[in-house]
Structure formats: structure tokens, C-alpha cells
Amino acid sequence: MHFHLDSLWHAEEGAMEFALTNCGSTPVTNPRLVYATLTRCLRPSKCTGARLVRRQANFHEYASDEGFVLAPGETWRFTEHSLTRPALHSNEGPKSAGVLLEDDTLVLAFAGDLQASVVEGCATAAQNAALTCGVLPEPKRVAISNWAETAPVHLALQSDDAAVMQLVSRVSELTRRLHPLAPTPFVLTAKEDVALLCITPDQTLPADGYRIIWDEGKTTLHHGSGQGLFYGLVSLAQMLTHAHAEPQRYGVPLSGEIEDAPRHGWRGAHLDVSRQFYPLDQVLRYVDIMAWHKMNRFHWHLTDDEGWRLEIKAYPQLTETAAHTGMDLPVLPQLGPDMTGQSGFYTQDEARQVVKHAAQFGIEVMPEIDVPGHCACVLGALPDLVDPEEPESYWSVQGFANNALNPAIEGSYTFAETVLAEVCEIFPFEVVHVGGDEVAEGAWMQSPKAQAMMRETGLKDTPELQAYFLRHIQTYLAGLGRKLGGWEEVAHGGGLDPEHSLLFAWTTIEKTAELAQEGYDVISTPGQAYYLDMALSDAWYAPGASWAGFTPLDKTYAFEADNGDPALQGRLKGVQACVWSEHLTTMARRNHMIFPRLSAIAEAGWSAAENKAYDRFKSLAELMPSL
Ligand code: ACM
């Protein structure tokens, strides 16, 4: 269910009009609208089209006429004439709203700005030849013949399709979350003199493509059958938001055309929530920011040595123990905010909430359960998975001893399969990432169980044992209809079946083509350009890591994953930003390190190489949201 509430101020009558639209797919009988506003109604109420049921301070409840049915795509309008005082600002309409169903269930509604009595626009520098559309990533083709002198505050949707209304409402909601000071860009009910937005499906466009045509102020958005409508709406929302923020630089066309479609199918952003735990609202906001950048794959790095972050019902030890560091715990305080240690995990319901939130914007969530390496907290919580005879004999690059699930222990397979079965229940995306990175050289070589296994099977070293383990996991995932995602090391020790794999090249720039050459589908995320934990400069006080050098914004922006190597043809599936969190201990650092380099990677994922232009990008990137 989704409801959208528009409110309109009628100054000449001193009245406020409400328009509640049912953007869901089920009719609602006898709806009651509840909302809170500082422009309160006086008693007795003088309302046409509804009846005041309750009012307490700013809380209001109105009922429809008995027997009224609000059908999908329809709007219930009513007007209250008895108000305490006139409204003077757009925030004097409902601040929040909801619909009470017949059984008293509350369904939240999105409440847009109070629309002004006289429609105001925002004066732009329309005569300025350098005015641009303010859309990031840069669209494929932009041909504007002239600009509106007054950019509309919002566009009024002309559609009776509830699903279209819902998406339009959700893009307004997204814009409100990311740009709370800007007007919300779309309304479903408006005064007559507002700029109109028409929507037309067009099967000839690419599924995720769109075309916007402006004809003397009327805007028509043509869209393909996939995410094209959403991407076109985001472009319009950005255009209005940026014209409002910087009218000297960004405008809204009066006539002209934009044609657009993504360059790469995979436009990813990764987030390591193990080294630092990000509360659910920050994860949801990260997804919002991805949506605003037209990114479409959220790589959620849910486990690592320092903390396990997902509830697994079969192994309560993971959230009771492995999700915590502390002085008395198997994993001592590591990189969290302080020496008291760090705790945090997402319940399965919360993870599903992230999947649902992302899905409304066409974003797929790829979970990562990092095995067999990076399992210090798992082995601390589940000591039965350790070979008791194995001495402390290998150390990960991060300094953890004996931190990899042992392929010679039956429980390692049971553990991985049981966890992945639950993971697949939560995350519907076809790729499940199982890590595979950074198993230390010599791992398991002094485990008597591993030595016996090597004698029996002929497997001869760590990479071969790892590949054996991962092949088993790949077969298990294939049985669940999933592909195995993994870091580039998955190709070591004989590798896996490329048909059911998607690999992430990270250690060098050349690695993407090397993996493609070996027949793997690849995502390019080289540490040298796309790891957003790398410091921005070599200055002593520049926060970040430096194993891959330092990475100023222009370096990230200039990087092109497709360097023309023929091996990449058909194998390079896209690009991804990786946000490793070891150094991202505070919100200030997160924002400093992630933005605007994330915007640069979003543009590389979407825009043609010949459309990239650093100066244009840099000015606009400053207006993009942060956490
Ligand atoms: C990685 O950075 N360990 C994939």
C-alpha cells in the first residue's frame, strides 16, 4: 500500500485543500486521514468533502463519507475552511500523514509540501549560454534549445496509473530525504497553472533507458520497460533540485530533449559493515544515495574477522558472540570507535527491509558472507569448527591467526551451507558473494586434518584446498539457483566454473582483463581507483589507507575500466565502488572519504567515456548528498 497526500493553500478563501491518492493496488473503504500540522483547524470545523473526527493540538483526523471507497489511482479531496491562521510557507501543511483503515491499522502516507496559492517559480539565468541540466551521471545525449526563465517548483503528474503514481511519489519522498531544503519535485494533484508531466511507455527504448521531451514547458517522459521510468524521474528530480539550489548554473528546459540509457549493467557500491557497524538507518540512507546516482547493485559486506552482522537462526552464537568485540570476548576490541569494543548486527527482518527499500529503486542487494578466510569471529564463536591439533601457524594480512574455515572439517561445509540457505531466503538476488579473498599463505598446512585430506585427495596446497571448498559451495549455490560471487582469489588453485561465477577484480588495474581472459565475468573495482578507503592524498593528515597508493578525486574520475582490451568484450559486466571501513571511524571521515568519489564511480558506470568532463562533474558533485 502506498498513499500520497498533496495539500494546497487557497489564500483568497483562507482554506486548505487535501488530496489523498491511493497509489496501491487495493481499494480502501471508509479511509480516515490523519495528519499533523501547525495550521490547525478551528472548531467547529467547516469542511467540505470530509468530517473532522478528532483534533488534539496539531493532530487531525478526518473521515470520508460513510461507504466511500478510495480505489487505486483515485484521489479523495476535501477542503477545510476553518483554520487558526493563514499559511505563509510550504512547511505549514501536513508534516506527516497516514491513513487509518477500517480496522484501525495505520498506513503511513507521504505528505508533500503545501502548495502555494499563486504558483511561484525559481528565476534562473535562462539567458546564460552555459546553463546546464544538472543531471549526474551525465546523460547520453542532451539537446536543449531554450531554458525556462522560471524553473517550475514542481511538476504535476498527469496519469491515472496507480503504479506510476506510486513511483513518482516515491521519488518525491527520496528527494525529500536527500534534499530536505528543496521543494519536493512532483505532485499528483495541483492547481491548473502548474507545469505538467506526462508519462509514456516506449518499447523501442532500452529497458533502463528514457527520453524526456520538453515542448514549450510541457514535459513528457518516455521510458523503457525496465527501470527507465525511475531513472527518468530521478533526472527530473535532480534537475529541479539543482536549479533551485544554483539557478545561475542549472536550469530546466523549455524545449529540448534528453535521451539516456546506462553504459554498464552493474553499477555497484559496496559497504563493509563489519569493521565499523553502520546502524540500519545509515544503510538505508546509503541505498537512497545509490538510487539518486542511478546505481543498481548494493554489495553488502556483512561478515569479516572483526564482526558478524547478520542474524542466522541456526547459529545464535554468531549474533550472541561473533557480532561483538570486547575485552572478554574471542575477538578483542579492534577497529571500532573505542576500547570497549563494538557490537551490532541486523536481524533478518531488518535485512529484508533493506532488500525491500532497495527494490523500489531497482537496486539488487548482493550479500557477502566472507569464507573461508576472514572468519576470526566465526571460529571464536564456534570452536567446534577448529582443528584442535592445528598450532597457531598462519596469520592473515590483517594479523589474525588461523582465521580461515578449514576445508578438512566437515562442519565447515555444514556451516557454510546452513548459513547460505538462510541468506538465500532473505536475499532474492541471483548472485551471492562468498568472499574467497586473502586466505593467508600456508593456511591449514599444519592442520593434521588438512594434511590427511591432502594425502587422500592429492590436493597439494592452500589454494587447491580453498578451490576445493569453494567448488563445493558453488555447487550448493547452483542447486539453489544462485551464482557464486567472489573476489579475484576465487580463481586461484584451479578456479571455479566460470558459468556460475561473477568475480570482483581488486588488487590491480590489470586484474579485470586477466580474469576476463580466463573466461570469468568480471566487475572492475581496482584498489588503485575505486577503493574509497584509500587516502585522497599523501599528506600526513589525509585519513585513509595507502596500500594501493593515494587516490584523489580526479584519479578516480579519470579511471576507465574498459581500456579497449578485447578480452573484456562481453565479460566486463560493470564497475563498483568499495567502501572498506577500517579507517572510517566517524561520520565525518565516512563523508570525507566516500563523497564525491562515489559520484565519480556512478558516472563511470552510467555515462559514455566521451561524455565524461571533470570540471562539469566536479561542480555538480558538490550538490550530491552524503550520509
Ligand atoms: C579485499 O579488499 N580484501 C577484497
XYZ file of C-alpha atoms and ligand atoms in Angstrom:
631
model
C 0.000 0.000 0.000
C 1.174 3.499 -0.687
C -0.675 6.761 -0.136
C 0.360 10.207 -1.308
C -1.040 13.360 0.257
C -0.928 16.672 -1.560
C -2.072 19.836 0.178
C -2.947 23.121 -1.499
C -3.317 26.555 0.073
C -6.187 28.786 -1.118
C -5.290 32.244 0.212
C -8.367 34.065 -1.035
C -10.632 31.731 0.980
C -8.166 31.077 3.809
C -8.714 27.377 3.163
C -6.511 24.314 2.918
C -7.344 21.577 0.440
C -6.205 17.989 0.867
C -5.842 15.396 -1.873
C -5.136 11.859 -0.756
C -4.278 9.468 -3.602
C -4.339 5.696 -3.310
C -1.169 4.617 -5.158
C -1.540 0.986 -4.128
C -3.362 -1.871 -5.783
C -6.225 -2.441 -3.322
C -9.344 -0.317 -2.808
C -9.775 1.169 0.664
C -13.244 1.517 2.195
C -14.014 4.281 4.704
C -10.457 5.649 4.914
C -9.631 8.189 7.606
C -6.819 10.650 7.031
C -4.641 11.558 9.997
C -2.023 14.273 9.840
C -0.151 16.781 11.964
C 0.090 20.448 11.029
C 0.697 23.754 12.749
C -2.035 25.307 10.602
C -4.718 23.801 12.782
C -8.422 23.658 12.139
C -10.759 25.551 14.456
C -13.858 24.053 15.940
C -16.476 23.910 14.678
C -14.762 22.673 11.561
C -16.076 23.919 8.219
C -15.036 21.145 5.926
C -16.399 20.113 2.564
C -15.749 16.538 1.435
C -14.832 15.091 4.838
C -15.792 15.159 8.518
C -13.460 16.111 11.370
C -13.338 13.212 13.842
C -10.620 14.280 16.302
C -8.219 17.105 16.806
C -5.671 17.463 19.556
C -3.181 20.299 19.233
C -1.620 19.599 15.804
C -3.107 16.129 15.315
C -6.126 15.932 12.994
C -8.311 13.058 11.897
C -10.855 13.349 9.073
C -13.290 10.680 7.914
C -14.742 10.221 4.467
C -18.487 9.909 3.849
C -19.820 6.557 5.101
C -19.328 3.874 2.453
C -16.736 5.856 0.445
C -14.246 3.665 -1.411
C -10.872 5.081 -2.432
C -9.958 2.964 -5.456
C -6.372 2.517 -6.728
C -5.309 5.545 -8.745
C -8.129 7.684 -7.284
C -7.960 10.762 -5.105
C -10.089 11.828 -2.144
C -10.220 15.625 -1.997
C -11.613 17.786 0.771
C -11.207 21.343 1.956
C -11.079 22.774 5.475
C -12.217 26.414 5.676
C -11.939 26.976 9.416
C -8.264 27.472 10.285
C -6.385 29.189 13.108
C -4.320 31.381 10.793
C -3.182 31.754 7.215
C -0.333 29.598 5.931
C 2.720 31.518 4.733
C 5.258 28.804 3.956
C 5.421 25.443 2.228
C 6.101 23.668 5.534
C 2.777 24.778 7.029
C 0.815 21.916 5.538
C 0.876 18.391 6.969
C 4.295 17.470 8.360
C 3.405 13.817 8.443
C 0.334 11.890 7.467
C -1.224 8.463 7.431
C -4.372 6.586 6.598
C -6.374 4.712 9.208
C -8.033 1.686 7.665
C -11.395 0.331 8.836
C -9.668 -1.985 11.336
C -7.654 0.988 12.705
C -4.400 -0.140 11.061
C -2.234 2.894 10.330
C -0.564 3.071 6.901
C 1.903 5.931 6.539
C 1.395 8.396 3.690
C 3.927 10.646 2.021
C 2.955 14.273 2.618
C 4.394 16.682 0.038
C 4.933 20.413 0.524
C 1.982 22.724 0.996
C 1.440 24.145 -2.495
C 1.362 27.926 -2.712
C -1.689 29.953 -3.512
C -0.038 31.507 -6.531
C 2.392 29.182 -8.246
C 5.857 30.569 -7.867
C 8.866 29.501 -9.872
C 12.530 29.966 -9.376
C 14.199 32.558 -11.626
C 17.136 31.008 -13.469
C 19.875 32.549 -15.590
C 17.997 31.405 -18.716
C 19.962 33.808 -20.913
C 23.218 32.255 -19.773
C 24.573 30.125 -22.617
C 26.441 27.992 -20.086
C 23.302 26.867 -18.223
C 23.097 23.056 -17.993
C 20.653 20.383 -16.861
C 22.340 19.449 -13.608
C 21.963 15.689 -14.007
C 24.602 13.338 -12.588
C 25.578 10.869 -14.066
C 25.750 12.797 -17.315
C 23.048 11.611 -19.748
C 23.884 10.088 -23.101
C 22.541 12.905 -25.266
C 21.358 16.350 -24.215
C 19.904 18.776 -26.783
C 18.267 21.806 -25.206
C 17.114 24.674 -27.418
C 15.987 27.050 -24.696
C 15.582 27.295 -20.970
C 12.665 28.260 -18.761
C 13.172 31.737 -17.301
C 11.351 30.457 -14.277
C 12.089 26.891 -13.293
C 8.919 25.197 -12.029
C 8.863 24.406 -8.324
C 7.349 21.033 -9.118
C 5.791 19.064 -11.933
C 2.236 17.767 -11.744
C 1.829 14.199 -12.882
C -0.839 13.513 -15.483
C -1.574 9.830 -15.069
C -4.286 7.581 -13.728
C -1.967 4.592 -13.372
C -1.536 3.840 -9.663
C 1.861 2.172 -10.186
C 3.197 5.251 -11.997
C 1.768 7.499 -9.278
C 3.459 5.390 -6.647
C 6.872 5.633 -8.264
C 6.505 9.378 -8.770
C 5.513 9.756 -5.125
C 8.457 7.629 -4.019
C 10.909 9.770 -5.998
C 9.478 12.855 -4.281
C 9.926 11.075 -0.960
C 13.515 10.140 -1.874
C 14.253 13.739 -2.813
C 12.788 14.969 0.489
C 15.091 12.608 2.419
C 18.207 13.591 0.477
C 17.463 17.289 -0.059
C 15.242 18.347 2.819
C 15.555 22.059 1.989
C 14.485 21.716 -1.652
C 10.849 21.680 -2.807
C 9.525 18.169 -3.414
C 9.700 17.742 -7.190
C 6.403 16.053 -8.073
C 2.775 16.439 -7.070
C -0.169 14.246 -8.017
C -2.815 16.937 -7.505
C -2.135 20.540 -8.395
C -3.601 23.861 -9.333
C -4.274 24.286 -13.012
C -1.360 26.562 -13.829
C 1.338 24.101 -12.782
C 3.802 22.537 -15.260
C 2.602 19.116 -16.326
C 4.442 15.821 -16.543
C 3.188 13.142 -18.943
C 4.473 9.590 -18.916
C 4.578 7.310 -21.958
C 5.969 3.782 -22.163
C 8.051 3.198 -25.287
C 9.054 -0.361 -26.176
C 11.642 0.908 -28.651
C 13.768 2.342 -25.837
C 16.283 0.188 -23.934
C 14.638 -1.335 -20.818
C 16.520 1.023 -18.479
C 16.503 3.941 -20.927
C 14.320 7.022 -21.107
C 13.771 10.098 -23.218
C 12.478 13.409 -21.854
C 10.958 15.858 -24.301
C 10.160 19.441 -23.328
C 7.755 21.204 -25.599
C 7.029 24.780 -24.536
C 7.040 23.812 -20.910
C 5.135 20.526 -21.175
C 7.332 17.647 -20.111
C 6.896 14.137 -21.481
C 8.897 11.259 -20.100
C 9.154 8.254 -22.422
C 10.561 5.145 -20.815
C 11.664 1.586 -21.488
C 10.109 -1.453 -19.849
C 12.662 -1.828 -17.007
C 13.938 0.905 -14.699
C 13.711 3.621 -17.387
C 10.787 5.352 -15.708
C 12.601 5.541 -12.370
C 15.816 6.837 -13.946
C 13.914 9.472 -15.930
C 12.141 10.622 -12.765
C 15.448 10.848 -10.902
C 16.861 13.001 -13.718
C 13.862 15.339 -13.496
C 14.054 15.453 -9.698
C 17.769 16.310 -9.858
C 17.140 18.972 -12.478
C 14.520 20.745 -10.357
C 16.511 20.339 -7.150
C 19.724 21.679 -8.684
C 18.002 24.557 -10.491
C 16.563 25.531 -7.132
C 19.964 25.237 -5.405
C 22.062 27.019 -8.071
C 19.851 28.836 -10.562
C 22.856 30.618 -12.048
C 24.296 27.335 -13.197
C 21.445 24.832 -13.591
C 18.194 25.248 -15.453
C 15.040 23.472 -16.530
C 14.464 23.241 -20.294
C 11.554 24.936 -22.029
C 12.152 22.979 -25.188
C 14.605 20.272 -25.994
C 15.337 16.657 -25.344
C 17.401 14.285 -23.247
C 17.984 10.718 -24.311
C 19.614 8.396 -21.857
C 20.470 4.790 -21.009
C 23.136 3.196 -18.813
C 26.529 2.156 -20.117
C 27.095 -0.785 -17.756
C 24.578 -3.256 -16.347
C 26.381 -3.428 -12.958
C 26.809 -0.095 -11.208
C 27.735 -1.204 -7.742
C 28.529 0.202 -4.349
C 29.887 -1.957 -1.555
C 29.784 -1.266 2.181
C 31.868 -3.003 4.849
C 29.682 -3.046 7.957
C 31.985 -5.393 9.862
C 34.964 -3.164 10.688
C 32.503 -0.433 11.621
C 28.879 -1.224 12.298
C 26.510 1.072 10.418
C 23.067 1.297 12.061
C 20.133 0.357 9.843
C 19.131 3.960 9.092
C 22.615 4.668 7.688
C 22.425 1.592 5.480
C 19.024 2.703 4.184
C 20.422 6.150 3.507
C 23.385 4.677 1.647
C 20.871 2.854 -0.572
C 18.990 6.141 -1.079
C 22.211 7.818 -2.172
C 22.914 4.976 -4.587
C 19.424 5.386 -6.057
C 19.999 9.106 -6.545
C 23.120 8.157 -8.537
C 21.245 5.503 -10.610
C 23.478 2.810 -9.115
C 21.844 -0.610 -9.053
C 23.856 -3.177 -7.051
C 24.412 -2.915 -3.307
C 27.248 -5.228 -2.231
C 26.644 -5.630 1.484
C 29.846 -6.944 3.127
C 28.155 -8.471 6.170
C 30.923 -10.506 7.738
C 34.628 -10.213 8.403
C 37.127 -11.120 11.122
C 36.035 -8.200 13.286
C 32.308 -8.905 13.391
C 29.444 -10.981 12.028
C 26.491 -8.712 11.252
C 23.556 -10.880 10.164
C 21.169 -12.884 12.315
C 21.368 -16.582 11.397
C 18.696 -18.581 13.182
C 20.607 -21.889 13.043
C 23.673 -20.354 14.740
C 22.642 -17.994 17.559
C 26.337 -17.950 18.580
C 27.006 -15.679 15.618
C 24.913 -12.848 16.984
C 25.478 -13.689 20.641
C 29.266 -13.760 20.331
C 30.650 -13.162 16.824
C 28.809 -9.842 16.420
C 30.770 -8.358 19.336
C 34.325 -7.463 20.202
C 35.376 -6.818 23.776
C 37.961 -7.432 26.464
C 36.409 -10.770 27.482
C 35.435 -11.996 24.051
C 37.186 -14.207 21.485
C 37.838 -11.150 19.306
C 39.332 -8.313 21.337
C 38.462 -4.674 20.572
C 39.680 -3.905 17.055
C 38.786 -1.010 14.779
C 35.512 0.135 16.321
C 35.080 3.513 17.928
C 36.819 2.710 21.214
C 38.386 0.081 23.502
C 35.062 -1.013 24.962
C 34.667 -2.955 21.728
C 31.901 -2.912 19.194
C 28.560 -4.653 18.811
C 25.940 -4.767 16.156
C 24.015 -6.930 13.753
C 20.968 -6.760 11.537
C 18.017 -9.014 12.255
C 16.665 -10.947 9.308
C 13.638 -8.626 9.282
C 15.948 -5.614 9.075
C 17.897 -7.185 6.217
C 14.598 -7.818 4.414
C 13.706 -4.175 4.998
C 16.920 -3.169 3.199
C 16.112 -5.519 0.294
C 12.599 -4.057 0.010
C 13.811 -0.483 0.287
C 16.408 -1.082 -2.434
C 13.945 -2.911 -4.698
C 11.674 0.135 -5.020
C 14.603 1.850 -6.807
C 15.634 -1.163 -8.906
C 18.628 -1.857 -6.653
C 19.524 -5.507 -6.058
C 21.226 -6.372 -2.796
C 24.114 -8.841 -3.041
C 25.023 -10.129 0.437
C 28.610 -11.147 1.163
C 29.390 -13.916 3.624
C 33.174 -13.971 3.541
C 34.566 -17.540 3.627
C 36.837 -19.405 4.066
C 39.129 -16.536 5.167
C 38.185 -13.539 7.300
C 36.439 -15.838 9.778
C 38.207 -14.985 13.074
C 34.958 -14.060 14.824
C 33.189 -17.159 13.486
C 35.885 -19.526 14.716
C 35.932 -17.716 18.064
C 32.197 -18.253 18.455
C 32.090 -21.793 17.048
C 35.224 -23.554 18.341
C 33.974 -26.910 17.018
C 34.994 -25.669 13.582
C 38.663 -25.563 14.592
C 41.081 -28.489 14.181
C 42.208 -28.874 17.836
C 45.584 -30.221 16.730
C 46.415 -27.284 14.483
C 49.041 -24.999 16.053
C 48.898 -21.262 15.616
C 50.680 -21.307 12.287
C 49.417 -18.715 9.827
C 48.391 -15.077 10.044
C 46.161 -13.064 7.743
C 47.447 -9.835 6.254
C 45.292 -8.098 8.881
C 47.159 -10.009 11.651
C 44.540 -12.603 12.644
C 45.942 -16.049 13.420
C 44.324 -19.202 11.972
C 41.269 -17.289 10.748
C 40.031 -19.461 7.870
C 37.362 -22.189 7.858
C 39.203 -25.471 7.420
C 38.235 -27.424 4.251
C 39.191 -30.657 6.019
C 36.475 -30.223 8.665
C 33.003 -31.461 7.751
C 31.427 -28.768 9.928
C 32.872 -26.056 7.662
C 30.603 -27.254 4.846
C 27.574 -27.658 7.098
C 28.192 -24.187 8.461
C 28.554 -22.533 5.058
C 25.560 -24.333 3.563
C 23.280 -23.683 6.512
C 24.192 -20.006 6.576
C 23.811 -19.629 2.803
C 20.429 -21.363 2.854
C 19.161 -18.709 5.297
C 20.877 -15.948 3.330
C 19.140 -17.054 0.126
C 15.785 -16.879 1.924
C 16.425 -13.220 2.733
C 18.168 -12.020 -0.433
C 16.485 -12.889 -3.733
C 19.308 -11.583 -5.970
C 20.842 -14.213 -8.242
C 24.422 -13.616 -7.041
C 25.556 -14.455 -3.504
C 29.077 -13.271 -2.710
C 31.157 -15.673 -0.631
C 34.373 -13.673 -0.370
C 37.242 -16.023 -1.084
C 39.809 -13.277 -0.535
C 43.046 -13.104 1.369
C 43.386 -16.609 2.788
C 46.899 -16.454 4.213
C 49.714 -18.267 2.505
C 50.293 -21.598 4.256
C 46.821 -21.710 5.804
C 45.875 -25.213 7.091
C 49.285 -26.649 6.173
C 49.941 -27.563 9.820
C 46.449 -28.883 10.478
C 46.674 -32.675 10.822
C 43.137 -32.946 9.438
C 44.111 -30.922 6.348
C 47.291 -32.948 5.933
C 45.249 -36.174 5.954
C 42.829 -34.716 3.425
C 45.664 -33.709 1.122
C 47.091 -37.235 1.285
C 43.722 -38.720 0.388
C 42.743 -36.319 -2.373
C 46.054 -35.308 -3.886
C 45.262 -31.641 -3.254
C 48.638 -30.080 -2.629
C 48.469 -26.625 -1.115
C 46.361 -23.819 0.375
C 44.967 -22.508 -2.958
C 43.927 -26.005 -4.028
C 42.214 -26.703 -0.705
C 40.475 -23.345 -0.941
C 39.319 -24.031 -4.512
C 38.012 -27.452 -3.401
C 35.984 -25.792 -0.647
C 34.663 -23.056 -2.924
C 33.729 -25.507 -5.683
C 31.608 -27.323 -3.120
C 29.948 -24.035 -2.159
C 29.423 -23.141 -5.808
C 27.629 -26.438 -6.459
C 25.486 -25.877 -3.387
C 24.542 -22.362 -4.534
C 23.826 -23.578 -8.066
C 21.364 -26.035 -6.513
C 19.577 -23.043 -5.007
C 19.565 -21.351 -8.413
C 22.291 -18.874 -7.491
C 25.640 -17.820 -8.897
C 28.737 -17.530 -6.749
C 30.170 -14.048 -6.409
C 33.720 -13.798 -5.167
C 36.863 -11.728 -5.014
C 39.523 -12.431 -7.624
C 41.285 -15.068 -5.463
C 38.398 -17.425 -6.240
C 40.269 -18.064 -9.500
C 43.293 -19.435 -7.576
C 44.102 -23.118 -7.083
C 42.399 -24.223 -10.277
C 39.474 -21.873 -10.048
C 35.746 -22.459 -10.367
C 33.206 -22.980 -13.120
C 33.063 -19.556 -14.809
C 29.466 -20.185 -15.921
C 28.245 -19.877 -12.340
C 30.696 -17.231 -11.124
C 30.986 -13.477 -11.020
C 34.390 -12.231 -9.886
C 35.453 -8.879 -8.462
C 38.916 -7.719 -9.573
C 40.516 -5.606 -6.889
C 44.285 -5.911 -6.434
C 45.482 -4.313 -9.669
C 44.096 -2.489 -12.652
C 45.225 -5.302 -14.944
C 43.357 -7.979 -12.984
C 40.000 -7.258 -14.658
C 41.303 -8.234 -18.106
C 43.257 -11.198 -16.712
C 40.113 -12.703 -15.190
C 38.152 -11.989 -18.365
C 40.874 -13.805 -20.283
C 40.350 -16.818 -18.030
C 36.678 -16.799 -19.020
C 35.152 -15.172 -15.938
C 32.527 -12.453 -15.917
C 34.127 -9.570 -14.032
C 33.285 -6.450 -12.073
C 36.088 -3.929 -12.032
C 36.808 -2.432 -8.612
C 40.551 -1.795 -8.518
C 42.022 -0.622 -5.240
C 44.053 1.936 -7.172
C 40.946 3.884 -8.281
C 37.731 2.539 -6.749
C 38.634 1.686 -3.142
C 37.248 4.622 -1.233
C 39.263 3.821 1.880
C 42.438 4.916 0.055
C 43.642 8.331 1.212
C 42.883 11.240 -1.087
C 46.459 12.481 -0.926
C 49.848 11.616 0.517
C 49.531 14.368 3.152
C 50.291 13.095 6.648
C 46.878 14.231 7.899
C 44.911 12.788 4.976
C 42.923 9.906 6.505
C 42.857 6.549 4.827
C 44.913 3.600 3.673
C 47.644 3.617 1.061
C 48.479 0.050 0.004
C 47.119 0.936 -3.444
C 48.563 4.428 -3.479
C 46.568 7.568 -2.831
C 43.509 8.381 -4.864
C 42.455 11.982 -5.395
C 39.047 12.605 -6.948
C 40.396 13.301 -10.443
C 42.199 9.938 -10.461
C 39.021 8.074 -9.566
C 37.114 10.126 -12.141
C 39.617 9.515 -14.938
C 39.793 5.750 -14.457
C 38.227 3.729 -17.287
C 37.657 0.035 -16.588
C 37.250 -0.627 -20.286
C 40.707 0.079 -21.667
C 39.882 -1.462 -25.045
C 41.385 -4.873 -24.238
C 39.437 -7.330 -26.456
C 39.311 -9.844 -23.574
C 36.861 -7.530 -21.814
C 34.271 -7.795 -24.577
C 31.146 -9.338 -23.087
C 32.968 -10.213 -19.847
C 33.250 -6.799 -18.193
C 29.861 -6.558 -16.502
C 30.395 -3.252 -14.806
C 32.135 -1.246 -12.138
C 31.901 -0.876 -8.391
C 32.917 1.419 -5.557
C 34.226 -0.395 -2.478
C 33.870 1.198 0.936
C 36.125 -0.631 3.390
C 35.605 0.733 6.843
C 38.809 0.167 8.828
C 39.609 3.895 8.807
C 36.039 5.178 8.601
C 35.601 5.534 12.342
C 33.455 8.670 12.322
C 30.679 10.070 10.180
C 32.935 12.969 9.206
C 35.513 10.550 7.819
C 32.887 8.480 6.044
C 31.616 11.514 4.225
C 35.108 12.821 3.509
C 36.286 9.528 2.033
C 33.165 8.295 0.238
C 31.993 11.533 -1.377
C 32.275 12.688 -4.040
C 34.411 9.786 -5.231
C 31.281 7.611 -5.164
C 29.673 10.052 -7.622
C 32.679 9.649 -9.937
C 32.234 5.867 -9.992
C 28.488 6.229 -10.533
C 29.228 8.371 -13.572
C 31.762 5.831 -14.885
C 29.104 3.140 -14.556
C 26.413 5.095 -16.363
C 27.924 7.591 -18.799
C 29.815 7.032 -22.032
C 33.553 7.739 -21.736
C 33.302 10.585 -24.257
C 30.646 12.308 -22.109
C 32.847 12.483 -19.028
C 34.112 16.001 -18.271
C 35.849 16.618 -14.961
C 35.011 20.293 -14.395
C 31.314 19.824 -15.135
C 31.277 16.742 -12.921
C 33.100 18.386 -10.029
C 30.735 21.353 -9.705
C 27.676 19.160 -9.772
C 29.155 16.520 -7.468
C 29.277 19.180 -4.732
C 25.478 19.194 -4.708
C 25.142 15.440 -4.318
C 24.029 14.138 -0.898
C 26.205 12.473 1.725
C 25.486 10.213 4.695
C 39.635 -7.184 -0.390
O 39.913 -5.988 -0.441
N 40.149 -7.948 0.552
C 38.724 -7.790 -1.329
